Tab-separated table of C-alpha atoms in Angstrom:
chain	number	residue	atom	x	y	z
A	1	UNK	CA	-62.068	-3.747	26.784
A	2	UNK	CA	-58.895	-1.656	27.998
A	3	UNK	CA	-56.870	-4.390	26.482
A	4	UNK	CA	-58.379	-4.236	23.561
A	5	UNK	CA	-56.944	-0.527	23.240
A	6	UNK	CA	-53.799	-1.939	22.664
A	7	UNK	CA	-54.532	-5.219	21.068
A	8	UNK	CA	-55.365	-3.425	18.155
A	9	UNK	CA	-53.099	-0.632	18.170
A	10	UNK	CA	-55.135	2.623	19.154
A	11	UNK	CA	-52.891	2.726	22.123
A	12	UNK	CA	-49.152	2.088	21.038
A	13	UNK	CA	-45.960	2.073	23.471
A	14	UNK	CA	-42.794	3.663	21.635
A	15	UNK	CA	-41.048	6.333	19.802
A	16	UNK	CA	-43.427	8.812	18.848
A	17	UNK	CA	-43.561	12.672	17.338
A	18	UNK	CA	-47.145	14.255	18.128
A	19	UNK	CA	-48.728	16.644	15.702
A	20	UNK	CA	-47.813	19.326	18.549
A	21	UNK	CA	-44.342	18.089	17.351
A	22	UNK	CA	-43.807	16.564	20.902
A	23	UNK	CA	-42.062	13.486	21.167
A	24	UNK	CA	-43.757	10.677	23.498
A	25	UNK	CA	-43.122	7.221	24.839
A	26	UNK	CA	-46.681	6.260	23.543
A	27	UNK	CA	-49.099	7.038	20.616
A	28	UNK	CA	-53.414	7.478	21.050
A	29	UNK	CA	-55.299	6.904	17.908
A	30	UNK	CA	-58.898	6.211	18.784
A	31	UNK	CA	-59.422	6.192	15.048
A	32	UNK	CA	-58.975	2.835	15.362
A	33	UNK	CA	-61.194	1.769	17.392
A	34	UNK	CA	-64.038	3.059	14.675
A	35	UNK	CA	-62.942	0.095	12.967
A	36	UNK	CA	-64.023	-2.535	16.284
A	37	UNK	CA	-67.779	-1.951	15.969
A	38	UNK	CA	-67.734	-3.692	19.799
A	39	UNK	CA	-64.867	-1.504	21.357
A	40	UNK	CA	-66.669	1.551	19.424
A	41	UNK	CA	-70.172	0.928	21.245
A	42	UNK	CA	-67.767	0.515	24.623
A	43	UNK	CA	-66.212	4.090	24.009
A	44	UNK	CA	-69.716	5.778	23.017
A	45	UNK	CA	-71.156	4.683	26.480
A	46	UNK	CA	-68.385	5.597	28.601
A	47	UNK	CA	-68.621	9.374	26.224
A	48	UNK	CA	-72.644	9.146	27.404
A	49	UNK	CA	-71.854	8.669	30.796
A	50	UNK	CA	-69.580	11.861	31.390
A	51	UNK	CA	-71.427	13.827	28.955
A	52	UNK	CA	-74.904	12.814	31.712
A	53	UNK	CA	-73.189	14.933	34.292
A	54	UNK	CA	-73.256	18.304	31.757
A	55	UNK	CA	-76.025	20.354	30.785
A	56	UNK	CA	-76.136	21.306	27.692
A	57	UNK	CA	-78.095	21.618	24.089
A	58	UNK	CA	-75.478	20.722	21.158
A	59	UNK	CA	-72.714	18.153	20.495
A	60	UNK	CA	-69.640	19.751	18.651
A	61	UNK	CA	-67.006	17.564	16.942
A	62	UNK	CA	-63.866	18.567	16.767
A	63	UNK	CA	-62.434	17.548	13.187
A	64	UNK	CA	-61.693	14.747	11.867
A	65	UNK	CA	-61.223	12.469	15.494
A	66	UNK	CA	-64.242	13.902	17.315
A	67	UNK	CA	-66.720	13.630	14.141
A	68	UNK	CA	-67.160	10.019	14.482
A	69	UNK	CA	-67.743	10.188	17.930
A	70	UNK	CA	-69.906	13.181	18.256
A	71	UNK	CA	-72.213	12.419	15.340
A	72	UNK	CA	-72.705	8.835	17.413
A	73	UNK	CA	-74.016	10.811	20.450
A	74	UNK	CA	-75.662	13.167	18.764
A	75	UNK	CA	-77.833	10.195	17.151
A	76	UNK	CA	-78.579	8.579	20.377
A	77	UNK	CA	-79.370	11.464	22.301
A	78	UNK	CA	-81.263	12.946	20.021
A	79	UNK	CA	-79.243	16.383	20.099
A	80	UNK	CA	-78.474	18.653	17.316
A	81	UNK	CA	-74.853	17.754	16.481
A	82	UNK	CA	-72.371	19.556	14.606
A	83	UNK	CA	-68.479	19.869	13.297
A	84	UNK	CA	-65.675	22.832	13.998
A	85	UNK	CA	-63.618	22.343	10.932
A	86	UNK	CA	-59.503	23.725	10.937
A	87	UNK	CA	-60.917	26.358	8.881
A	88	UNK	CA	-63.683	27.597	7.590
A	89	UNK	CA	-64.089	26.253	3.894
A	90	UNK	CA	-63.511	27.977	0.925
A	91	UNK	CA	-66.365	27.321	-1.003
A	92	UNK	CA	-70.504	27.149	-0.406
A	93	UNK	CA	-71.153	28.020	3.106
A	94	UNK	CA	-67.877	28.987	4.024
A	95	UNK	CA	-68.710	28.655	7.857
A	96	UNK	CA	-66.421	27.219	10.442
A	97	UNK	CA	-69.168	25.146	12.301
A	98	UNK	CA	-70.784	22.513	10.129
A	99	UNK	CA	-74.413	21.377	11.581
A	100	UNK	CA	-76.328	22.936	14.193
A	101	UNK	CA	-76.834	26.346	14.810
A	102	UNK	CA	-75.031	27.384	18.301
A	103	UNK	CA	-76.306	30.542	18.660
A	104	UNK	CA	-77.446	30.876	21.985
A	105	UNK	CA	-77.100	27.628	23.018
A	106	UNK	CA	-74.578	25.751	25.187
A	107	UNK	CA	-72.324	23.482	23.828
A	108	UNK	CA	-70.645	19.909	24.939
A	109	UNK	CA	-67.470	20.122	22.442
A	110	UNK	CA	-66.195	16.447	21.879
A	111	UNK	CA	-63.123	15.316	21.012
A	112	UNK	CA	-60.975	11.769	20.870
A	113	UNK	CA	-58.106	12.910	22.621
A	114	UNK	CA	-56.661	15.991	24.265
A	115	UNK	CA	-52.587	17.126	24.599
A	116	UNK	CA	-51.889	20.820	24.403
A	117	UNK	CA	-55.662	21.810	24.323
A	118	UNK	CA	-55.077	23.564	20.961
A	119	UNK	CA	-57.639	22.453	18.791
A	120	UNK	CA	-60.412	22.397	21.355
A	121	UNK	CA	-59.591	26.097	22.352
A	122	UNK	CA	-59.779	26.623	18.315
A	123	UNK	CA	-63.440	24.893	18.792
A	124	UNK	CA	-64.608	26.963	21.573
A	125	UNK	CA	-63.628	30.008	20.132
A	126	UNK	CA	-65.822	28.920	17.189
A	127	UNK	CA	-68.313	27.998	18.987
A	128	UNK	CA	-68.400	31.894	21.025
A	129	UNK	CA	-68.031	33.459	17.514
A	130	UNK	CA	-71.351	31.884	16.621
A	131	UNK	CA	-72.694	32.909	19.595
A	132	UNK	CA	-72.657	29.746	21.653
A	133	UNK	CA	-71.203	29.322	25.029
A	134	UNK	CA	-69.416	25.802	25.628
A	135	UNK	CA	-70.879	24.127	28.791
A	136	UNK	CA	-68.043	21.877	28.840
A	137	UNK	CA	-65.849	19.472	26.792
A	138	UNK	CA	-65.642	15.897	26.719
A	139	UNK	CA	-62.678	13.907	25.896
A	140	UNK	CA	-62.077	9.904	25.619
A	141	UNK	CA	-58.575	10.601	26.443
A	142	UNK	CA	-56.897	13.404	28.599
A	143	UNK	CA	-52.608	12.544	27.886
A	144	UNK	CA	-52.185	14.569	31.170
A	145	UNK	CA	-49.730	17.097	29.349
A	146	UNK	CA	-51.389	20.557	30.964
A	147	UNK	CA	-54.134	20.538	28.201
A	148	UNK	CA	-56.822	20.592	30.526
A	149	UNK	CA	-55.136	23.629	32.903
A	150	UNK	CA	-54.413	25.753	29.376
A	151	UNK	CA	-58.551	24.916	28.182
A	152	UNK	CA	-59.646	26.319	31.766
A	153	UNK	CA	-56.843	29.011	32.078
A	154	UNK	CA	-57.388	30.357	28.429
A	155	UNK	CA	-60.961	29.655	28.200
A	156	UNK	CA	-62.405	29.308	31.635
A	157	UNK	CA	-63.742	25.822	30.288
A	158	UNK	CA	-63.409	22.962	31.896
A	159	UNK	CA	-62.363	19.417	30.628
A	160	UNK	CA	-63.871	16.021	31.473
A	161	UNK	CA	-61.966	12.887	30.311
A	162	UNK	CA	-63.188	9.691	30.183
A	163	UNK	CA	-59.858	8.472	30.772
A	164	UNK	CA	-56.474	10.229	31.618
A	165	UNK	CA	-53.503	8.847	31.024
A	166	UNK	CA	-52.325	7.680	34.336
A	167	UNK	CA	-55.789	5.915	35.166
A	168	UNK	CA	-55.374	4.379	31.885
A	169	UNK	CA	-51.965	3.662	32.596
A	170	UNK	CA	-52.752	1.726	35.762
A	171	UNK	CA	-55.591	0.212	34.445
A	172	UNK	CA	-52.957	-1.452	31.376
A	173	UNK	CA	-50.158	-2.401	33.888
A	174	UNK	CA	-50.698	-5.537	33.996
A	175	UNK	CA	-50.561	-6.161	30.001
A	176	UNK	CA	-47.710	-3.608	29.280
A	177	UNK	CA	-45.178	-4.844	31.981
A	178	UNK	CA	-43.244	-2.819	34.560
A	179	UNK	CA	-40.058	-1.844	32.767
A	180	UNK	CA	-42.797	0.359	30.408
A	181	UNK	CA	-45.169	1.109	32.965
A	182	UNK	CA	-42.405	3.061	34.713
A	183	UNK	CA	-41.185	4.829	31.495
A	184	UNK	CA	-43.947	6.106	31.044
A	185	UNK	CA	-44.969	7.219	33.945
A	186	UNK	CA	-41.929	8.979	34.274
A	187	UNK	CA	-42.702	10.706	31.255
A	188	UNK	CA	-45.953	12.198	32.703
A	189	UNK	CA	-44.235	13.047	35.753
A	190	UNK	CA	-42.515	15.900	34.144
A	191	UNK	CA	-45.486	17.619	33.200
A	192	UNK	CA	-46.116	19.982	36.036
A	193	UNK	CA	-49.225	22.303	35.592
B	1	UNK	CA	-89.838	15.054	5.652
B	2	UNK	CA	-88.442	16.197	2.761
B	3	UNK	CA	-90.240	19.518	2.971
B	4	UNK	CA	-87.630	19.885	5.879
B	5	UNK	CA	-84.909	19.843	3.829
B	6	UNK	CA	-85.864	23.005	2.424
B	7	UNK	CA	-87.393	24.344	5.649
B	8	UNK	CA	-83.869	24.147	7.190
B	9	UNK	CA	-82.185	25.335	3.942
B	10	UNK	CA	-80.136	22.060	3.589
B	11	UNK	CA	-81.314	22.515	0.164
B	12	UNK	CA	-81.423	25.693	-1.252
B	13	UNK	CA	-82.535	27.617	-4.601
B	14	UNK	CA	-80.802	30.496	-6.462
B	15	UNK	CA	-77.445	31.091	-7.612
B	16	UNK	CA	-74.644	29.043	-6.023
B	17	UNK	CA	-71.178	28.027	-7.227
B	18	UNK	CA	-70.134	24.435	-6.121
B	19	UNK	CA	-66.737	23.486	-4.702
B	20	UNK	CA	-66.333	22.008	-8.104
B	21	UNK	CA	-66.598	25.545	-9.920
B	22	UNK	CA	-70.212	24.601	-11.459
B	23	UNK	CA	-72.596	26.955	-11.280
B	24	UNK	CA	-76.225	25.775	-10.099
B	25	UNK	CA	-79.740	27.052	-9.465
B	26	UNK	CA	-79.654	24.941	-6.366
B	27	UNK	CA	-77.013	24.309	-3.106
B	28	UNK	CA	-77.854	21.111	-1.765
B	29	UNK	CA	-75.680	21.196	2.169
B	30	UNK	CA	-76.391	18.114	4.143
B	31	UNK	CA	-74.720	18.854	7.092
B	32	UNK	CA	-77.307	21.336	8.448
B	33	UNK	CA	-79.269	17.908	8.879
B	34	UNK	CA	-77.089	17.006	11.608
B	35	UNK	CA	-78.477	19.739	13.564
B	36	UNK	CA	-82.087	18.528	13.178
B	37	UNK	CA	-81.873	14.977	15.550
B	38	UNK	CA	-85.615	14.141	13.819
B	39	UNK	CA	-84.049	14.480	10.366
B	40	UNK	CA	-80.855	13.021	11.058
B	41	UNK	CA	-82.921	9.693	12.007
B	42	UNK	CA	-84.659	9.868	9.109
B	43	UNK	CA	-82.080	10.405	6.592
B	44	UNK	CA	-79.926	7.410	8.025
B	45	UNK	CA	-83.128	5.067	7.671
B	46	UNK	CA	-83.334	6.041	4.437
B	47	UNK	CA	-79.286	4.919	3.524
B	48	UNK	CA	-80.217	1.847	5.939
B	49	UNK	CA	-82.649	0.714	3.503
B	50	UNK	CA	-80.058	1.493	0.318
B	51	UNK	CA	-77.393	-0.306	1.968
B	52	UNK	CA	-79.788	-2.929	2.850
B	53	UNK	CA	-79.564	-4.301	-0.619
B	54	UNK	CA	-75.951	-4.606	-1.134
B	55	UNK	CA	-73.488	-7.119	0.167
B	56	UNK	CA	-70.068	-5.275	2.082
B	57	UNK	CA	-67.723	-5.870	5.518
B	58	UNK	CA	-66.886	-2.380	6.082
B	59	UNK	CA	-67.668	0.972	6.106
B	60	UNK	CA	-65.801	3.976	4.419
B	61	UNK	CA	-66.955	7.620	4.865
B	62	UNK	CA	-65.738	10.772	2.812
B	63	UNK	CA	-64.308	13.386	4.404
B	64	UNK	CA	-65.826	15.229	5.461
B	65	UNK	CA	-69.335	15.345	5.036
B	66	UNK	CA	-69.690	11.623	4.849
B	67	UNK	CA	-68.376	11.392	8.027
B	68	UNK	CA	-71.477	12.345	10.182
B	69	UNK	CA	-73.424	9.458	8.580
B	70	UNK	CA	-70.982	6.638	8.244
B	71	UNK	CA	-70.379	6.590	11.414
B	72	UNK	CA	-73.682	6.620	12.514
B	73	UNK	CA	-74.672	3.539	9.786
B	74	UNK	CA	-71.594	1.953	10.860
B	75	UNK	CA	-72.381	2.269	14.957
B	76	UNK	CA	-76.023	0.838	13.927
B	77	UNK	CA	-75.025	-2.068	11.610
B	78	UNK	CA	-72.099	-3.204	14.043
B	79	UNK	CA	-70.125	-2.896	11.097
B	80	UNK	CA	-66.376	-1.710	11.197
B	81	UNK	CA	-66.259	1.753	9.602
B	82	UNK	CA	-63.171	4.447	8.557
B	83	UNK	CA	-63.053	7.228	6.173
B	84	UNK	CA	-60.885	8.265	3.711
B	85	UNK	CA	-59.055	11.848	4.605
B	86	UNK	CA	-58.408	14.017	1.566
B	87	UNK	CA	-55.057	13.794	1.717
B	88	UNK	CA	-52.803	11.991	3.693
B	89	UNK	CA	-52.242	13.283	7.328
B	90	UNK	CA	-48.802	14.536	7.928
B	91	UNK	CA	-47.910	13.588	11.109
B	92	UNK	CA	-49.089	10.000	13.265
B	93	UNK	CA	-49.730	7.504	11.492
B	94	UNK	CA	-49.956	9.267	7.901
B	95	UNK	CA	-52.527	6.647	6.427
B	96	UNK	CA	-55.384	7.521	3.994
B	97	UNK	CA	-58.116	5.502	5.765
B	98	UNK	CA	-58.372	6.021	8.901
B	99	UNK	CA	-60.096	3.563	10.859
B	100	UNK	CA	-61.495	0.254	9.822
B	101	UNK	CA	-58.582	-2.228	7.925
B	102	UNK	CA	-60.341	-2.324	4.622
B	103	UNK	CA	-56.933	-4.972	3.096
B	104	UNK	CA	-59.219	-7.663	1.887
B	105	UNK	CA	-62.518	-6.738	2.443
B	106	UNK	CA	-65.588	-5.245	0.809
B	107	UNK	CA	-66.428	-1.887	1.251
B	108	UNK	CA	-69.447	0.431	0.980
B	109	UNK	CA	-68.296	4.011	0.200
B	110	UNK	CA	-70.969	6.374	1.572
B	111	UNK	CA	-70.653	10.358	0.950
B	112	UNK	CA	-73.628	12.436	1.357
B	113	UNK	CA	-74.104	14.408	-1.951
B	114	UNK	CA	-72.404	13.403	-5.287
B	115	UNK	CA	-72.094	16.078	-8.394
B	116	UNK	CA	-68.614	15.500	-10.562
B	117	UNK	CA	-67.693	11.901	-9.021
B	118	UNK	CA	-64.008	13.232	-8.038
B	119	UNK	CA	-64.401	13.292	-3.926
B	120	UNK	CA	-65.786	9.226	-4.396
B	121	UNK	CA	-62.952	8.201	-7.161
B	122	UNK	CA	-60.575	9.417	-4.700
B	123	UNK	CA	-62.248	7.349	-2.150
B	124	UNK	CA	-62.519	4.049	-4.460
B	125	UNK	CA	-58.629	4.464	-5.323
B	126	UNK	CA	-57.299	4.703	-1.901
B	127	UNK	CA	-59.631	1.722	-0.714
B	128	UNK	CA	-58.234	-0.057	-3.367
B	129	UNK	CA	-54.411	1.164	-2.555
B	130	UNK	CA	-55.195	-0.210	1.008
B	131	UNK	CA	-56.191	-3.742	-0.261
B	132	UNK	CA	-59.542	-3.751	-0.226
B	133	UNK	CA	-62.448	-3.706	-3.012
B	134	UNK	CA	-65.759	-1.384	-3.362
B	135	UNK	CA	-69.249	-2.975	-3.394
B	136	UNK	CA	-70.534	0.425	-4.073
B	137	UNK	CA	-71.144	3.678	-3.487
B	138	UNK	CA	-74.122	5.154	-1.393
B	139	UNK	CA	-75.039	8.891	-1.181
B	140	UNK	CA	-78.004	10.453	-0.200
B	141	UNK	CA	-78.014	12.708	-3.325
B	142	UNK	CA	-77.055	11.862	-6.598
B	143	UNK	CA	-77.521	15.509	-8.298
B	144	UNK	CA	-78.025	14.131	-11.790
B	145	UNK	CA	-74.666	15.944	-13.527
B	146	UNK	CA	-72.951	12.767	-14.524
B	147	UNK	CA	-71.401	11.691	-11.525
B	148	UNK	CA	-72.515	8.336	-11.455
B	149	UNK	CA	-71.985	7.817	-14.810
B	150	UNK	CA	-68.596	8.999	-14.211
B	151	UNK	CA	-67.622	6.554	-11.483
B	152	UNK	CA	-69.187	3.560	-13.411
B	153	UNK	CA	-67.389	4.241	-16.014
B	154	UNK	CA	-63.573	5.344	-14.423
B	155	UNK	CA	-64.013	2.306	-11.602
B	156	UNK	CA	-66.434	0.196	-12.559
B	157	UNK	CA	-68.563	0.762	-9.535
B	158	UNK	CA	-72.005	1.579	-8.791
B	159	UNK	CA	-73.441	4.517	-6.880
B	160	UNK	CA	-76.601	3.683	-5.405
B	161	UNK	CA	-78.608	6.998	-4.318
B	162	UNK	CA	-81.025	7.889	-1.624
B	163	UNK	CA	-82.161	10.509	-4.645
B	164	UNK	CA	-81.878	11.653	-7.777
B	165	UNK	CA	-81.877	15.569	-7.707
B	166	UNK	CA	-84.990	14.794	-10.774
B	167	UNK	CA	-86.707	12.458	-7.677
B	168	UNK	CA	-86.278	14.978	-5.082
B	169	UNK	CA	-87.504	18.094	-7.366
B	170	UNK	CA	-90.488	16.387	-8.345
B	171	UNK	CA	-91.123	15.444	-3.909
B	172	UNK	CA	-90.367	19.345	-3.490
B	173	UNK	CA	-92.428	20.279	-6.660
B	174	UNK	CA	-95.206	21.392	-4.357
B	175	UNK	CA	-93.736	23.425	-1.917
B	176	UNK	CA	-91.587	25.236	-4.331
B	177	UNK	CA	-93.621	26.308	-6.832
B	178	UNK	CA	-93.872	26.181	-10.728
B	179	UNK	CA	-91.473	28.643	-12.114
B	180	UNK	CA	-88.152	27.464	-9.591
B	181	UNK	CA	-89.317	23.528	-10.416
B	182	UNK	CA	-89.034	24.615	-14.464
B	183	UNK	CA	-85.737	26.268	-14.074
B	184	UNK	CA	-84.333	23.148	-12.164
B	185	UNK	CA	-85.991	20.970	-14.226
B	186	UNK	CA	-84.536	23.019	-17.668
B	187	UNK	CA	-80.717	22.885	-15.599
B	188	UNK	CA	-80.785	19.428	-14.942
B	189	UNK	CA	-81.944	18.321	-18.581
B	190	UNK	CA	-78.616	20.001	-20.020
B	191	UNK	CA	-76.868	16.971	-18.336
B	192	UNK	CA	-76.431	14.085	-21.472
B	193	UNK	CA	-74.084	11.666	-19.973
């Protein structure tokens, strides 16, 4: 199923400018993989078995990559599920979480993939203005880029990946040659946390 | 069931305006159903058995509060699903769909409540603009202001509802009492499409 990742393009090898306005030698959109119903039931099992480890009482998405994902789980585990949107909307409720009420529960904030950390911070500080507490957050993919030391140094949270880059790194070796295996793993080398 | 719906306010009477700038006796906000895993269930067997009768490869959510349930129907149909973003991302891949490749296929638009039309004609366009065609529309609420009407006649495409707000008021007519059904009732008549 790894393979698949890149047969059909949510994991691409390149040129690429992040949202975070990064550059990087390779490009995560798991948004594709909504469109592999087989590769999507894959990545919802492998998101069940981290989130078994964690205790908690709610499934957050982080918008728009962690809706599809945490709306799945929240259907099969029969947990109250809601959204943190970018901001809270202008119009009707005007709240930033969409869905459950957090209030005194504990959260499991999901999202697709993790770099800087910024917009799961933005989610657990949501999620503590509601008066939640986040037990944890679960991520498919963890790019290794210090986004899981700034979650547990700003927000004493910590982060559990599915995947992060390196293991899924090794685990494409074989079907991405050595001349880009090496790039970029030198590019995550220079991240130093 | 649908006494629920107004248990856990996801609809609500009294004065509201909508995102549209309407004013309305009524707020209908589906997304507090995700926090309810019972109702959640429910509400997705109930677009199951819309969908059910029409014929489509993919499907399309709209952001963002189709989202939730797309992805769910999409998960249990094994059917490749996307959504359509309300405006183009900026950064990354800066597509309209994300997700599923709709070029050439047929897909089933689902949002979760419809009032002017203009969130789904967005939709319709920019699955059209990305090659593909719309069997129709599915929404859990159709709130009876012309909506439908609207899209049938600006795309040619049908919106198939879960309700009517009319079919819903006259479910809710007992538990809400005579005087708030009349005023709904008197809103919704104003409606000539």
């Amino acid at each position: 199923m790894i393979k698949r990742l890149v047969d059909i393009g949510a994991v691409k090898f390149g040129a690429f400018k992040l949202s975070s306005g990064l550059e990087s030698p390779f490009y995560v959109d798991l948004r594709s993989v909504l469109g592999e119903p087989e590769l999507f039931q894959w990545v919802i099992e492998r998101y069940e078995a981290v989130l078994s480890g964690l205790e908690f009482d709610v499934i957050i998405g982080v918008a728009t990559g962690g809706i599809p994902y945490a709306s799945v789980l929240g259907y099969r585990l029969k947990k109250p599920m809601g959204y943190v949107r970018d901001e809270a909307k202008g119009y009707g409720t005007g709240r930033q979480i969409e869905g459950a009420d957090v209030a005194g529960k504990r959260a499991a904030v999901v999202d697709d993939v993790l770099t800087t950390g910024k917009s799961v911070l933005n989610a657990i500080r949501a999620v503590r203005a509601s008066g939640g507490e986040v037990a944890g957050v679960v991520v498919f993919l963890d790019r290794g880029q210090c986004g899981a030391e700034a979650v547990k140094r700003e927000a004493g949270v910590y982060v559990y990946s599915v995947y992060k880059m390196r293991e899924l790194l090794e685990e494409l070796r074989p079907h991405i040659g050595e001349e880009r295996y090496r790039s970029v793993l030198d590019y995550l080398s220079q991240w130093r946390c």
